[in-house]
Amino acid sequence: MLAFALGAAWLQTRPQLPPLAWAALLPLGGLLWAALAPSKLAMQRHPARTIPRTLLVWLLSFLTGFFYAAWRADSRLADALPAQWEGRDVAFSGRVVGLPETTPNGLRFVLDVAAVATPGATLPGRVQIGWYARPGEVAPQLQGGACVSLVARLHRPHGSLNPGGFDFQASLLQRGIRATGSLRGAPAPAMDCGGAAAARLDVLRERLRVHLRAGLAEDPYAGVVIALALGDQDAIPAAQWTLFRQTGTTHLFSVSGLHITLFSAMVYVLVAALWRRFPRMCLRLPARRAGIALGLLAATAYTLLSGFGIPAQRTLYMLAAAAVVAWLDRAPTPSRLLAVALAAVVLIDPWAALAPGFWLSFAAVATLLYAGMGGTRRRLWRAWAHAQWAVTVALAPLLLVLFHEISLVSPLANAVAIPLVSLLAVPLALLAAVLPWDWCALVAHAVIAAGMAWLETLAALPNPVFHTAAPDWPAFLLALLGTALLLLPRGFPARWLGVLLFLPLFFPRLPAPQPGEAWLTVFDVGQGESVLVRTAGRAVLVDTGLRFASGEDAGARVVAPALWRQGITRLDGLVVSHDDIDHSGGAASLLASHRPDWLLTSLAGMPPARLSETGRALLTAAPRALACAAGQTWTWDGVRFQVLHPPAHHYAHPGFRDNDRSCVIRIDTAHGSALLTGDIEQLAEMNLAERRMPLAADVLVAPHHGANTSSTPEFLAAVRPRLVVVPVGRRNPFGHPHPEALARYRALGAEIARTDRHGAVEVKIERAGLAQRRAVDDEKRYWRE
């Protein structure tokens, strides 16, 4: 079963699907397995003869899982939006799946397509639709389970591609969503959408959500109560998710396996205790079996009420396996139960390995089994402390691989929050959802508020979170070996060596430029821009990406994790070229997460009345903000940075647009140069030429995302780049990059890299010459076009 799951997981790392015809050879492997069967006498005399047969079983199981996942993937990829229907308005009807999500700037929901009204159009079975508010517009009224007809403009799944970053396309693939798009107009009620049973469940969840919202009104932790009862994680504000991440308690504030297990156990204990008070009932059905049946029923009901998410499914399958075994009075080893649950999850969801929760949940359970194998009897509080210690140590390597951070206060936070949330808040939240009395919801909110006060106290401590670079495989495997040593029973010799095996994980050897060299990374932040410049010992970020329509921003979602992955926990400087949301949208998040020593921006030279609300907030949050002006220079590790634009007097001139006041920075190394241009257009390019600025550079980050109003022939003739990197979003509404601008780049013989096609682009200006790496080449997966 383990080999089967690993085979399915390995497929998710492949750049393309294998030919399914090769799966026809698996029965031949079964015949070979049968042919290798030794006689009983041979097995007794030569036990080693069974080894080849055992290895063959592992190999066949691995390949079975691999080809099973490939077959499922091939079927899902076939359910695609035809290329000719991308970007076109299509009328169709379908049923809203789950609960619609309200975002700061609109609405987002998933729809199972029932019928297509547009002649000739073909749509995949499940799509995700967004509606983004414009001034004066009223949000459409949608409810979970509703059957609606609408018009939407759809696109094939696409997401930002940065090394080690969140894979939006993979997430959509796992959920079966094969197109995304935007709502055009208002949806209308429809009939005959199918899926009536699932719809009734979603309608019930929607009613319960309305009931809880009415009972809690504007209470600060109302979203947490709703999330614990109904699995609606989108109800929790982003600031609270940040607190949970800092304290290592994220798993507690969604419907997790821990909640379902403890809720099921509570029902089991309660039912069994009450059942024993009725002897006649015990004669018909033992109290233990009654508790097992109703405990599993309670777990199933909670899983359905929470939306039947994948993490909840994993727990339900494991509990079902345990319940069947207990009902039959069997006593299998817990590790076999875990293996059965693992295989069941992968059988139902071959893409489970793409979810970090899959690895963390099974690793946590396996750790508890391993740590308890010594059979030492402990008092309750000691057993609880030992379990916290074991899980914290065991999950540290995985957390650093997946998220590049671990919470140092997590053991203290979970020691209090787990019993408070799982044993008190969850039952109260469920009671509040199904009972008509508001006091249940208010009591649940009060319990959560007490837990939040504890978490806020811990988060206020100095450095509650430890960040480090993504470990390599040798360091990760050594840390796993160290975990196995540290968790051995007391008295086992040399357990302390496990601490030494953790050192490569926490203190990795990181690649870095040599003195006189510079590395540039142009991140893929959609229709925005963010460029990291590294020297031998310093790092500066130029622009921070955009704020998305969902209310999230590229600084927190894309750039900060990428910086942590490279071992950059603090920036030496931050440059925000100008007051456009696609360049400054992530600045506030990065000021908080990476605490740059200074902020250099054209916003600091502008009167506050002419700044956007985002710009004013940025200057308020920055500890030291300077206006960028031509003539500013600094040198780090033999690399010279020079501000070429704007001249200081431009700030007082109302005739210049924000784009033409963008900070333009030139980077000179001993081996080449680069030019970062922000969103300058023709006027600023002419001004640079008139002032005879040194423009010639090997690398050019395209002005204004490759717009035709920039990259004039005269400007490009002065720069003459060998490489042009265009930071641009796929199918953006502005038509960037413009074909004529691309033609001008090609006319110079420059190589062109585009973030919408190539993902993040890393350029190294070093002794060996100019080298570049593209994320699309390093992160090849079968689901990407």
GROMACS .gro file of C-alpha atoms in nm, residues 450-703:
model
  254
  450ALA     CA    1  -0.974   3.309   2.492
  451GLY     CA    2  -0.758   3.096   2.266
  452MET     CA    3  -0.687   3.389   2.035
  453ALA     CA    4  -0.567   3.597   2.330
  454TRP     CA    5  -0.313   3.325   2.410
  455LEU     CA    6  -0.200   3.305   2.045
  456GLU     CA    7  -0.163   3.683   2.020
  457THR     CA    8   0.053   3.679   2.334
  458LEU     CA    9   0.284   3.419   2.181
  459ALA     CA   10   0.295   3.593   1.842
  460ALA     CA   11   0.404   3.914   2.015
  461LEU     CA   12   0.721   3.745   2.141
  462PRO     CA   13   1.045   3.830   1.956
  463ASN     CA   14   1.096   3.617   1.644
  464PRO     CA   15   0.811   3.366   1.687
  465VAL     CA   16   0.881   3.219   1.343
  466PHE     CA   17   1.208   3.071   1.216
  467HIS     CA   18   1.275   3.098   0.843
  468THR     CA   19   1.547   2.925   0.650
  469ALA     CA   20   1.625   2.834   0.292
  470ALA     CA   21   1.463   2.530   0.133
  471PRO     CA   22   1.682   2.233   0.234
  472ASP     CA   23   1.834   2.002  -0.023
  473TRP     CA   24   1.758   1.630  -0.024
  474PRO     CA   25   2.066   1.517   0.173
  475ALA     CA   26   1.988   1.765   0.453
  476PHE     CA   27   1.623   1.659   0.455
  477LEU     CA   28   1.705   1.288   0.475
  478LEU     CA   29   1.961   1.346   0.749
  479ALA     CA   30   1.697   1.538   0.947
  480LEU     CA   31   1.453   1.247   0.909
  481LEU     CA   32   1.719   1.012   1.042
  482GLY     CA   33   1.780   1.257   1.326
  483THR     CA   34   1.407   1.253   1.403
  484ALA     CA   35   1.409   0.874   1.422
  485LEU     CA   36   1.698   0.885   1.670
  486LEU     CA   37   1.551   1.159   1.889
  487LEU     CA   38   1.217   0.983   1.923
  488LEU     CA   39   1.357   0.645   2.023
  489PRO     CA   40   1.257   0.524   2.371
  490ARG     CA   41   1.443   0.664   2.669
  491GLY     CA   42   1.761   0.476   2.746
  492PHE     CA   43   1.850   0.406   2.385
  493PRO     CA   44   2.218   0.494   2.339
  494ALA     CA   45   2.338   0.789   2.126
  495ARG     CA   46   1.999   0.950   2.084
  496TRP     CA   47   2.173   1.289   2.111
  497LEU     CA   48   2.328   1.231   1.768
  498GLY     CA   49   1.989   1.318   1.625
  499VAL     CA   50   2.052   1.683   1.716
  500LEU     CA   51   2.369   1.687   1.507
  501LEU     CA   52   2.184   1.539   1.210
  502PHE     CA   53   1.947   1.839   1.217
  503LEU     CA   54   2.226   2.095   1.176
  504PRO     CA   55   2.248   2.081   0.791
  505LEU     CA   56   1.873   2.148   0.783
  506PHE     CA   57   1.891   2.466   0.989
  507PHE     CA   58   2.224   2.592   0.853
  508PRO     CA   59   2.223   2.513   0.480
  509ARG     CA   60   2.502   2.607   0.243
  510LEU     CA   61   2.344   2.855   0.003
  511PRO     CA   62   2.459   2.948  -0.345
  512ALA     CA   63   2.540   3.318  -0.377
  513PRO     CA   64   2.707   3.552  -0.627
  514GLN     CA   65   3.079   3.613  -0.596
  515PRO     CA   66   3.207   3.967  -0.528
  516GLY     CA   67   3.164   4.174  -0.844
  517GLU     CA   68   2.872   3.958  -0.965
  518ALA     CA   69   2.496   4.014  -0.952
  519TRP     CA   70   2.199   3.780  -0.977
  520LEU     CA   71   1.860   3.911  -1.087
  521THR     CA   72   1.532   3.724  -1.043
  522VAL     CA   73   1.228   3.860  -1.225
  523PHE     CA   74   0.939   3.697  -1.040
  524ASP     CA   75   0.623   3.581  -1.209
  525VAL     CA   76   0.364   3.795  -1.030
  526GLY     CA   77   0.107   3.811  -1.309
  527GLN     CA   78   0.039   4.153  -1.460
  528GLY     CA   79   0.287   4.326  -1.231
  529GLU     CA   80   0.657   4.349  -1.164
  530SER     CA   81   0.900   4.246  -0.892
  531VAL     CA   82   1.276   4.203  -0.937
  532LEU     CA   83   1.520   4.072  -0.677
  533VAL     CA   84   1.883   4.183  -0.714
  534ARG     CA   85   2.145   3.993  -0.513
  535THR     CA   86   2.513   4.063  -0.466
  536ALA     CA   87   2.761   3.856  -0.265
  537GLY     CA   88   2.616   3.966   0.068
  538ARG     CA   89   2.326   4.202   0.001
  539ALA     CA   90   1.976   4.190  -0.149
  540VAL     CA   91   1.745   4.463  -0.276
  541LEU     CA   92   1.395   4.418  -0.414
  542VAL     CA   93   1.276   4.647  -0.692
  543ASP     CA   94   0.895   4.659  -0.695
  544THR     CA   95   0.666   4.420  -0.514
  545GLY     CA   96   0.402   4.295  -0.758
  546LEU     CA   97   0.032   4.365  -0.761
  547ARG     CA   98  -0.261   4.333  -0.529
  548PHE     CA   99  -0.504   4.077  -0.666
  549ALA     CA  100  -0.876   4.122  -0.708
  550SER     CA  101  -0.925   3.866  -0.428
  551GLY     CA  102  -0.764   4.109  -0.182
  552GLU     CA  103  -0.440   3.912  -0.153
  553ASP     CA  104  -0.112   4.054  -0.281
  554ALA     CA  105   0.190   3.919  -0.462
  555GLY     CA  106   0.423   4.034  -0.186
  556ALA     CA  107   0.279   3.790   0.067
  557ARG     CA  108   0.174   3.516  -0.174
  558VAL     CA  109   0.466   3.503  -0.418
  559VAL     CA  110   0.764   3.720  -0.331
  560ALA     CA  111   0.804   3.661   0.045
  561PRO     CA  112   0.801   3.277   0.013
  562ALA     CA  113   1.050   3.301  -0.275
  563LEU     CA  114   1.282   3.516  -0.062
  564TRP     CA  115   1.261   3.274   0.232
  565ARG     CA  116   1.331   2.985  -0.003
  566GLN     CA  117   1.659   3.153  -0.097
  567GLY     CA  118   1.747   3.210   0.268
  568ILE     CA  119   1.671   3.585   0.257
  569THR     CA  120   1.498   3.674   0.583
  570ARG     CA  121   1.567   4.048   0.564
  571LEU     CA  122   1.610   4.290   0.274
  572ASP     CA  123   1.886   4.548   0.270
  573GLY     CA  124   1.668   4.778   0.062
  574LEU     CA  125   1.331   4.806  -0.111
  575VAL     CA  126   1.258   5.013  -0.421
  576VAL     CA  127   0.901   5.092  -0.528
  577SER     CA  128   0.931   5.252  -0.867
  578HIS     CA  129   0.599   5.440  -0.872
  579ASP     CA  130   0.244   5.459  -0.740
  580ASP     CA  131   0.078   5.186  -0.947
  581ILE     CA  132  -0.089   4.893  -0.772
  582ASP     CA  133   0.086   4.639  -0.999
  583HIS     CA  134   0.424   4.759  -0.870
  584SER     CA  135   0.342   4.866  -0.513
  585GLY     CA  136   0.062   4.622  -0.425
  586GLY     CA  137   0.280   4.386  -0.220
  587ALA     CA  138   0.497   4.648  -0.050
  588ALA     CA  139   0.310   4.659   0.281
  589SER     CA  140   0.338   4.282   0.322
  590LEU     CA  141   0.711   4.287   0.247
  591LEU     CA  142   0.776   4.578   0.482
  592ALA     CA  143   0.626   4.360   0.757
  593SER     CA  144   0.783   4.028   0.661
  594HIS     CA  145   1.135   4.132   0.549
  595ARG     CA  146   1.188   4.467   0.726
  596PRO     CA  147   1.407   4.646   0.465
  597ASP     CA  148   1.662   4.895   0.598
  598TRP     CA  149   1.529   5.165   0.367
  599LEU     CA  150   1.261   5.238   0.109
  600LEU     CA  151   1.352   5.424  -0.210
  601THR     CA  152   1.049   5.534  -0.410
  602SER     CA  153   0.914   5.808  -0.630
  603LEU     CA  154   0.614   5.821  -0.395
  604ALA     CA  155   0.830   5.997  -0.133
  605GLY     CA  156   0.882   6.292  -0.368
  606MET     CA  157   0.511   6.345  -0.435
  607PRO     CA  158   0.265   6.560  -0.237
  608PRO     CA  159   0.045   6.326  -0.025
  609ALA     CA  160  -0.270   6.461  -0.192
  610ARG     CA  161  -0.153   6.322  -0.528
  611LEU     CA  162  -0.086   5.972  -0.394
  612SER     CA  163  -0.322   5.680  -0.391
  613GLU     CA  164  -0.451   5.544  -0.061
  614THR     CA  165  -0.207   5.253  -0.100
  615GLY     CA  166   0.080   5.496  -0.157
  616ARG     CA  167   0.004   5.701   0.153
  617ALA     CA  168  -0.025   5.387   0.365
  618LEU     CA  169   0.307   5.264   0.230
  619LEU     CA  170   0.494   5.582   0.324
  620THR     CA  171   0.337   5.572   0.671
  621ALA     CA  172   0.448   5.212   0.729
  622ALA     CA  173   0.805   5.257   0.599
  623PRO     CA  174   1.063   5.330   0.871
  624ARG     CA  175   1.282   5.531   0.633
  625ALA     CA  176   1.148   5.648   0.297
  626LEU     CA  177   1.361   5.838   0.045
  627ALA     CA  178   1.260   5.992  -0.287
  628CYS     CA  179   1.452   5.836  -0.574
  629ALA     CA  180   1.630   6.097  -0.784
  630ALA     CA  181   1.880   6.085  -1.067
  631GLY     CA  182   2.236   6.085  -0.939
  632GLN     CA  183   2.187   5.861  -0.633
  633THR     CA  184   2.443   5.579  -0.622
  634TRP     CA  185   2.560   5.306  -0.389
  635THR     CA  186   2.801   5.014  -0.418
  636TRP     CA  187   2.762   4.668  -0.265
  637ASP     CA  188   3.024   4.391  -0.296
  638GLY     CA  189   3.179   4.547  -0.606
  639VAL     CA  190   2.841   4.605  -0.777
  640ARG     CA  191   2.739   4.966  -0.847
  641PHE     CA  192   2.375   5.080  -0.838
  642GLN     CA  193   2.285   5.412  -1.001
  643VAL     CA  194   1.947   5.590  -1.016
  644LEU     CA  195   1.906   5.741  -1.364
  645HIS     CA  196   1.549   5.873  -1.338
  646PRO     CA  197   1.353   6.079  -1.244
  647PRO     CA  198   1.538   6.411  -1.201
  648ALA     CA  199   1.445   6.573  -0.871
  649HIS     CA  200   1.266   6.865  -1.038
  650HIS     CA  201   1.018   6.630  -1.211
  651TYR     CA  202   0.828   6.584  -0.885
  652ALA     CA  203   0.712   6.944  -0.895
  653HIS     CA  204   0.600   6.923  -1.258
  654PRO     CA  205   0.233   6.821  -1.286
  655GLY     CA  206   0.269   6.730  -1.653
  656PHE     CA  207   0.444   6.398  -1.587
  657ARG     CA  208   0.236   6.086  -1.536
  658ASP     CA  209   0.321   5.843  -1.256
  659ASN     CA  210   0.460   5.601  -1.513
  660ASP     CA  211   0.709   5.858  -1.638
  661ARG     CA  212   0.824   5.925  -1.283
  662SER     CA  213   0.923   5.560  -1.232
  663CYS     CA  214   1.259   5.501  -1.067
  664VAL     CA  215   1.504   5.376  -1.329
  665ILE     CA  216   1.803   5.189  -1.184
  666ARG     CA  217   2.120   5.084  -1.358
  667ILE     CA  218   2.328   4.795  -1.217
  668ASP     CA  219   2.694   4.766  -1.317
  669THR     CA  220   2.913   4.468  -1.239
  670ALA     CA  221   3.261   4.371  -1.350
  671HIS     CA  222   3.105   4.134  -1.604
  672GLY     CA  223   2.798   4.313  -1.741
  673SER     CA  224   2.510   4.546  -1.662
  674ALA     CA  225   2.132   4.556  -1.626
  675LEU     CA  226   1.867   4.827  -1.658
  676LEU     CA  227   1.545   4.824  -1.453
  677THR     CA  228   1.296   5.069  -1.599
  678GLY     CA  229   0.964   5.039  -1.414
  679ASP     CA  230   0.676   5.170  -1.626
  680ILE     CA  231   0.851   5.455  -1.810
  681GLU     CA  232   0.700   5.554  -2.143
  682GLN     CA  233   0.811   5.757  -2.443
  683LEU     CA  234   0.842   6.089  -2.257
  684ALA     CA  235   1.073   5.947  -1.988
  685GLU     CA  236   1.276   5.755  -2.247
  686MET     CA  237   1.331   6.079  -2.441
  687ASN     CA  238   1.432   6.256  -2.120
  688LEU     CA  239   1.689   5.989  -2.040
  689ALA     CA  240   1.840   6.029  -2.385
  690GLU     CA  241   1.843   6.410  -2.364
  691ARG     CA  242   2.030   6.396  -2.033
  692ARG     CA  243   2.280   6.150  -2.191
  693MET     CA  244   2.230   5.890  -1.924
  694PRO     CA  245   2.441   5.570  -1.954
  695LEU     CA  246   2.175   5.338  -2.098
  696ALA     CA  247   2.375   5.060  -2.267
  697ALA     CA  248   2.307   4.735  -2.080
  698ASP     CA  249   2.326   4.361  -2.134
  699VAL     CA  250   1.991   4.295  -1.961
  700LEU     CA  251   1.680   4.509  -1.994
  701VAL     CA  252   1.365   4.458  -1.789
  702ALA     CA  253   1.113   4.579  -2.046
  703PRO     CA  254   0.959   4.920  -1.978
   0.00000   0.00000   0.00000
